[in-house]
PDB file of C-alpha atoms in Angstrom:
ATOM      1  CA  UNK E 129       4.866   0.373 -12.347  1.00 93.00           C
ATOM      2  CA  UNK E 130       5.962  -0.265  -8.977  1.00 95.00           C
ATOM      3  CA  UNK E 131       6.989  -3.703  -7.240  1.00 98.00           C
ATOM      4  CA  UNK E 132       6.186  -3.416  -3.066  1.00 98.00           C
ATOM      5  CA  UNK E 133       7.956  -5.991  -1.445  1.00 98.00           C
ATOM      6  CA  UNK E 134       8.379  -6.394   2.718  1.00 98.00           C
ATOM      7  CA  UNK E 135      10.694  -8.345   4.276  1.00 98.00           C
ATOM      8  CA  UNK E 136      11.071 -10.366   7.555  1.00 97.00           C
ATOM      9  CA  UNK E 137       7.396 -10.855   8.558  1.00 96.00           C
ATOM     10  CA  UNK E 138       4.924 -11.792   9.560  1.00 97.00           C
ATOM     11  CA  UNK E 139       4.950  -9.014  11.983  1.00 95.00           C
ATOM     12  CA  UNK E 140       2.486  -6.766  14.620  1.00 91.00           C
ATOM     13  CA  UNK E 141       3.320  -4.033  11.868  1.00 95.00           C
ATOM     14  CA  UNK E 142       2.269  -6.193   9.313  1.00 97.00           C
ATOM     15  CA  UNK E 143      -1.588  -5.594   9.895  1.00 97.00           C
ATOM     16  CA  UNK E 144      -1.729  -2.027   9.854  1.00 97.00           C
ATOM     17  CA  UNK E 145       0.431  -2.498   5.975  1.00 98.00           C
ATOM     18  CA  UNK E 146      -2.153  -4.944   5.058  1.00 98.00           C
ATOM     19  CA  UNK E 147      -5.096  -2.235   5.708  1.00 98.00           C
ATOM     20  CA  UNK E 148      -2.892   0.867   3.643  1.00 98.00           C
ATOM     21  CA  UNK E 149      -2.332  -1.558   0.447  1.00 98.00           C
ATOM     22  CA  UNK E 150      -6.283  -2.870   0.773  1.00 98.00           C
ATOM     23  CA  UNK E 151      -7.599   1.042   0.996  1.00 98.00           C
ATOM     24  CA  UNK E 152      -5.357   1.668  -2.001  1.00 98.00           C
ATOM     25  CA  UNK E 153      -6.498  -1.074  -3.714  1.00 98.00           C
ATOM     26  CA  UNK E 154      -2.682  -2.183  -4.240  1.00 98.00           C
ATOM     27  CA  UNK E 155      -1.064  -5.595  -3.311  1.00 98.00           C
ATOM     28  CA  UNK E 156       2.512  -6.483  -2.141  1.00 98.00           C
ATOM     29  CA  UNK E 157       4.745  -9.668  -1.728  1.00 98.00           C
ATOM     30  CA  UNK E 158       5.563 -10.487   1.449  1.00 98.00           C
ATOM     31  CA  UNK E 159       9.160 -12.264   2.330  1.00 98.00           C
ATOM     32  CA  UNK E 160       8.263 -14.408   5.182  1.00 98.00           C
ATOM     33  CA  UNK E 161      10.358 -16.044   7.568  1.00 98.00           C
ATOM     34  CA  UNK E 162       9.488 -19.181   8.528  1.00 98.00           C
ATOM     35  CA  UNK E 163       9.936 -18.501  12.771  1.00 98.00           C
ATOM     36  CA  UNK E 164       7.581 -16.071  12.618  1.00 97.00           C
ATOM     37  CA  UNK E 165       4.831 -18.147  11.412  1.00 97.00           C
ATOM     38  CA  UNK E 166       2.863 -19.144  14.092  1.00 94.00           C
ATOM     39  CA  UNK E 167      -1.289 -19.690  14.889  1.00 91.00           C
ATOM     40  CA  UNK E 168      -1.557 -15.926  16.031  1.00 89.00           C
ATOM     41  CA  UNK E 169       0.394 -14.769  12.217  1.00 94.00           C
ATOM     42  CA  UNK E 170      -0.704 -17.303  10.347  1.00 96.00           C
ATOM     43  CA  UNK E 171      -4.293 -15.333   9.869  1.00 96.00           C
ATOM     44  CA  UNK E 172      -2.266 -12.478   8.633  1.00 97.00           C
ATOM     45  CA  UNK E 173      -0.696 -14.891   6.201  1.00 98.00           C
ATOM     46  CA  UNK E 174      -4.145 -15.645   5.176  1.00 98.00           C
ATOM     47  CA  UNK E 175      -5.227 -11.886   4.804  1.00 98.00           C
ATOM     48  CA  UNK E 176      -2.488 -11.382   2.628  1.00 98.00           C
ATOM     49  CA  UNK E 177      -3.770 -14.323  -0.013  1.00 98.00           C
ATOM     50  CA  UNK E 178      -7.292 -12.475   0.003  1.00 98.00           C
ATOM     51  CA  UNK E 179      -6.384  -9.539  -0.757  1.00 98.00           C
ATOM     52  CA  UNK E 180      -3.824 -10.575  -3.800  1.00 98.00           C
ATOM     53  CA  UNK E 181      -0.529 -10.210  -2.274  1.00 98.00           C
ATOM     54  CA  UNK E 182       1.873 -12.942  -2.692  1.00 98.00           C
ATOM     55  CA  UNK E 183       3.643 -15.076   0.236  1.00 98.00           C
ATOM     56  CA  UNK E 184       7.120 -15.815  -0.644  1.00 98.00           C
ATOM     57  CA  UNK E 185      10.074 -17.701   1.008  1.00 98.00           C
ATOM     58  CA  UNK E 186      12.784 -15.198   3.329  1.00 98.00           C
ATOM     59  CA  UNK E 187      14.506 -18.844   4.928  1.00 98.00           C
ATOM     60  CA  UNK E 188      13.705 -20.483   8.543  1.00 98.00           C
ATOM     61  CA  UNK E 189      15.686 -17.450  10.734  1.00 97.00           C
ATOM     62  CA  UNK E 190      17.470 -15.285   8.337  1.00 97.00           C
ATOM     63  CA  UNK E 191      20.468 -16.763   8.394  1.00 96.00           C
ATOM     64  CA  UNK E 192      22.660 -16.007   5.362  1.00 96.00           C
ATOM     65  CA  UNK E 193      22.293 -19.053   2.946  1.00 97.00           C
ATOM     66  CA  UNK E 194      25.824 -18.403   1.287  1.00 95.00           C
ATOM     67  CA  UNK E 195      27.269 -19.370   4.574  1.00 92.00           C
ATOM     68  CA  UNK E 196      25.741 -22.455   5.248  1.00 93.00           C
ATOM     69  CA  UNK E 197      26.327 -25.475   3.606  1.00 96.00           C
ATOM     70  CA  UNK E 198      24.244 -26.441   0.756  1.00 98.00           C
ATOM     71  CA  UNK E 199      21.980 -29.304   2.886  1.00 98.00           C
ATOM     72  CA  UNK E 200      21.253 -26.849   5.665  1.00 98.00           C
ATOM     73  CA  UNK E 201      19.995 -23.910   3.380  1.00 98.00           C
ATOM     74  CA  UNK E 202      18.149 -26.391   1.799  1.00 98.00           C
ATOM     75  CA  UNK E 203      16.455 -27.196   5.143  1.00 98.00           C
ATOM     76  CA  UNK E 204      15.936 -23.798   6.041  1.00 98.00           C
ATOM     77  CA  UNK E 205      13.985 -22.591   2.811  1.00 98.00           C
ATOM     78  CA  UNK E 206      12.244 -26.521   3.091  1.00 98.00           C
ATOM     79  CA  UNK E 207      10.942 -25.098   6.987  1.00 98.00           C
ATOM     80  CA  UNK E 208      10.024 -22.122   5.761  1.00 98.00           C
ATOM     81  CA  UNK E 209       7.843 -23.802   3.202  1.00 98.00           C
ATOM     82  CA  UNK E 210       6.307 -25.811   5.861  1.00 98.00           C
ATOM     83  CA  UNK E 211       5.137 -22.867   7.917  1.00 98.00           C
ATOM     84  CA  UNK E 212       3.760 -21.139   4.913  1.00 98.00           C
ATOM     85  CA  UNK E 213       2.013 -24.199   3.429  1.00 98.00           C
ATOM     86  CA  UNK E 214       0.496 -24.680   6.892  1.00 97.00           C
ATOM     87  CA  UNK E 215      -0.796 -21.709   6.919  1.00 98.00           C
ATOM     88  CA  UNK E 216      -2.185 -20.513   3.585  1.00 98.00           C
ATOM     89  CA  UNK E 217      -2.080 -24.061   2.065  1.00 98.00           C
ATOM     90  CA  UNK E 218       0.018 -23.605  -1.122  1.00 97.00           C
ATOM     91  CA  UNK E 219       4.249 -23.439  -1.292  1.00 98.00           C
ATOM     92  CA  UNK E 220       5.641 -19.967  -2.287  1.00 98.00           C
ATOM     93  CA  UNK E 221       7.172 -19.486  -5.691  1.00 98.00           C
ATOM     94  CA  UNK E 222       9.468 -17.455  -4.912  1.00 98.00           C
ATOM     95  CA  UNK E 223      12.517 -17.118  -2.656  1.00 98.00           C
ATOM     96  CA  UNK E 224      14.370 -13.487  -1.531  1.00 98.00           C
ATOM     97  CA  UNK E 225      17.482 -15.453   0.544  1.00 98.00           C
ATOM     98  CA  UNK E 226      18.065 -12.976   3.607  1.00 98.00           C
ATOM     99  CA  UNK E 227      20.746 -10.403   2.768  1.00 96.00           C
ATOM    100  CA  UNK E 228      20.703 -11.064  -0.810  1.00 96.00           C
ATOM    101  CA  UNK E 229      23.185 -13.637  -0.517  1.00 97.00           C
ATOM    102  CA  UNK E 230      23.541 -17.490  -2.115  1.00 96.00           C
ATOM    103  CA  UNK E 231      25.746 -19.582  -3.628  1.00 96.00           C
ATOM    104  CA  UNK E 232      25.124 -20.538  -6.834  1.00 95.00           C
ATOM    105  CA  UNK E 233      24.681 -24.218  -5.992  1.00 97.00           C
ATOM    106  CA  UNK E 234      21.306 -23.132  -3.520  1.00 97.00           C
ATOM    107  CA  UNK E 235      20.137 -21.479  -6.646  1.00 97.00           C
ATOM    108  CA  UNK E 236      20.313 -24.620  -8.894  1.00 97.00           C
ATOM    109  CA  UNK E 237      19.028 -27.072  -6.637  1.00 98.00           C
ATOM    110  CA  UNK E 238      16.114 -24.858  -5.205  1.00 98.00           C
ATOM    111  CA  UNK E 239      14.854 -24.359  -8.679  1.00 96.00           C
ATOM    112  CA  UNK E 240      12.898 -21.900  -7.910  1.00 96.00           C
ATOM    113  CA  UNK E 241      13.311 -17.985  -8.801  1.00 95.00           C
ATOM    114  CA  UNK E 242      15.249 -16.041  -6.360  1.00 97.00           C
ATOM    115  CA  UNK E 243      14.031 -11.920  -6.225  1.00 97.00           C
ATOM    116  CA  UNK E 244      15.845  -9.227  -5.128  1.00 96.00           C
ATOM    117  CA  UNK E 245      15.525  -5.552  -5.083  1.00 97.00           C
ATOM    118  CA  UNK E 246      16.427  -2.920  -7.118  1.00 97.00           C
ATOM    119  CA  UNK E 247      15.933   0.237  -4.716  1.00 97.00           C
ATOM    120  CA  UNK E 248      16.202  -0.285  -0.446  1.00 96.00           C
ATOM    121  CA  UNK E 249      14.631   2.326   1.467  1.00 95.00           C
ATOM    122  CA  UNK E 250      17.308   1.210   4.086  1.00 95.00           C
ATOM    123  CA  UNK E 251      13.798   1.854   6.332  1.00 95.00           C
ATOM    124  CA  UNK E 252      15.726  -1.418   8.882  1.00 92.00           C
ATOM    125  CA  UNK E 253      18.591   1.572   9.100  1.00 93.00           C
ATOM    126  CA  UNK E 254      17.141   4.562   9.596  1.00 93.00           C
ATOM    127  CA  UNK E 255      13.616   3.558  11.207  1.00 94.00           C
ATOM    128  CA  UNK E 256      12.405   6.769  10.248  1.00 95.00           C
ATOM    129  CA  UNK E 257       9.169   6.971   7.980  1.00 96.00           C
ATOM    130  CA  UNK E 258      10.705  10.626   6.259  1.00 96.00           C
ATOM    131  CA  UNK E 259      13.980   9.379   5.291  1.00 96.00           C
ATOM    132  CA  UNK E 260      12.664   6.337   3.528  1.00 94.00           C
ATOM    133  CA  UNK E 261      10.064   8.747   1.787  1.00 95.00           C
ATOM    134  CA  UNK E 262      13.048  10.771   0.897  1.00 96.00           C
ATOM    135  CA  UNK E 263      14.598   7.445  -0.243  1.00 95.00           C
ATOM    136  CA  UNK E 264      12.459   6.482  -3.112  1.00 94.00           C
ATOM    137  CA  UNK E 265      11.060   9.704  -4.201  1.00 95.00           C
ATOM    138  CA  UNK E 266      14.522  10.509  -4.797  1.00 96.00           C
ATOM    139  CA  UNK E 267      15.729   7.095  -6.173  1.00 96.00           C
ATOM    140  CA  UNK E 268      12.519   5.814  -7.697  1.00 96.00           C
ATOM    141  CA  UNK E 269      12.084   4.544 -11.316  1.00 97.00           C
ATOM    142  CA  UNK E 270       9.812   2.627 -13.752  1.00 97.00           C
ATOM    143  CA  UNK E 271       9.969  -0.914 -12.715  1.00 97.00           C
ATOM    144  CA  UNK E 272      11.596  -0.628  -9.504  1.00 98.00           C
ATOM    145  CA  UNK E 273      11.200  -3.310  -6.848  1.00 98.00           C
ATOM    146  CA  UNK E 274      11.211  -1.933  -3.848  1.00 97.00           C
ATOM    147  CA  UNK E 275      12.714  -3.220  -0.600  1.00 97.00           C
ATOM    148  CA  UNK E 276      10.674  -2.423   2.789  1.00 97.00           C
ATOM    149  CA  UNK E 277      10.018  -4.220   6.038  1.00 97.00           C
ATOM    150  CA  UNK E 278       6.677  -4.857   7.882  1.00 96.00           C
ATOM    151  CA  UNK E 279       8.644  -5.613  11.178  1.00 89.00           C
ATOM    152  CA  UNK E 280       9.069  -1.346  11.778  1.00 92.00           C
ATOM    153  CA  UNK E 281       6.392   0.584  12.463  1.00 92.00           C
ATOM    154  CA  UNK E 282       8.604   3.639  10.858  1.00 94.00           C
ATOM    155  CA  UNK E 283       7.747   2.125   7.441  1.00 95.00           C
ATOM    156  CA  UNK E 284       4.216   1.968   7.816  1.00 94.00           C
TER     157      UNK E 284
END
C-alpha cells in the first residue's frame, strides 16, 4: 500500500499524470499551490475530484512557512484555500507546507493535518524519469508516501 502524492501543481504535466493514474485505476493527492490556480487549471483541479484524487493545500507561492511570520503563513495557506475552493468548491483537508518546513505555532492555529513524505524520488533534482524509478524501487516500502511532482515531465 502505496501513498502517490505530487507537489507544486497544477501543471501542463499534470494532465498527462491524471490519464496514467485513471488507466490504472489508481488515485493521488495533489499539493496545489495556490498561483497556479487559474481558469485554464482549474478544470484539471476538477478532473482530479472525479476521478478520486484529493486536492490539498502546498501555500500561495511556496514560500517556506517557518520563515514567515505566523499572520502571513496564515494568509498564504488562507489564498491557497481560496483558489482551490473556487475551483472545485470544497476547502482541502490537508496541508504539505513547501519544503517540509513550519513552526509549530502554524501547525496549532491551522488546525488542520500537515502531510509529509516518507520516500522523495528527488525527481525536482535529477529530472530524469530512470533515476527516480531507481529511487523507489530501491527505497520503497509498505506504507510509503511518496513524494513526486507534476510540474516535470521527467516524472511522468
Amino acid at each position: 500500500m502505496l501513498a502517490l502524492t505530487y507537489d507544486d501543481g497544477p501543471a501542463s504535466s499534470t494532465s498527462q499524470i491524471l490519464d496514467i493514474l485513471e488507466e490504472n485505476h489508481a488515485h493521488a493527492t495533489f499539493f496545489v499551490v495556490g498561483e497556479n490556480v487559474d481558469e485554464d487549471s482549474e478544470e484539471i483541479l476538477r478532473r482530479e475530484v472525479a476521478l478520486g484524487c484529493e486536492v490539498a493545500n502546498h501555500s500561495w507561492d511556496h514560500e517556506s512557512l517557518r520563515d514567515c511570520d505566523l499572520e502571513d503563513a496564515l494568509e498564504s495557506l488562507e489564498k491557497c484555500d481560496e483558489a482551490i475552493f473556487n475551483a472545485i468548491h470544497r476547502y482541502p483537508q490537508h496541508v504539505r507546507p513547501p519544503y517540509g518546513e513550519y513552526s509549530d505555532e502554524l501547525l496549532e492555529a491551522d488546525g488542520r493535518e500537515f502531510v509529509y513524505w516518507s520516500l522523495d524520488t528527488n525527481d525536482w533534482k535529477y529530472r530524469n524519469a530512470k533515476k527516480d524509478y531507481e529511487i523507489l524501487m530501491d527505497n520503497l516500502d509498505d506504507g510509503d508516501i511518496i513524494l513526486m511532482h507534476d510540474y516535470y515531465e521527467s516524472t511522468v
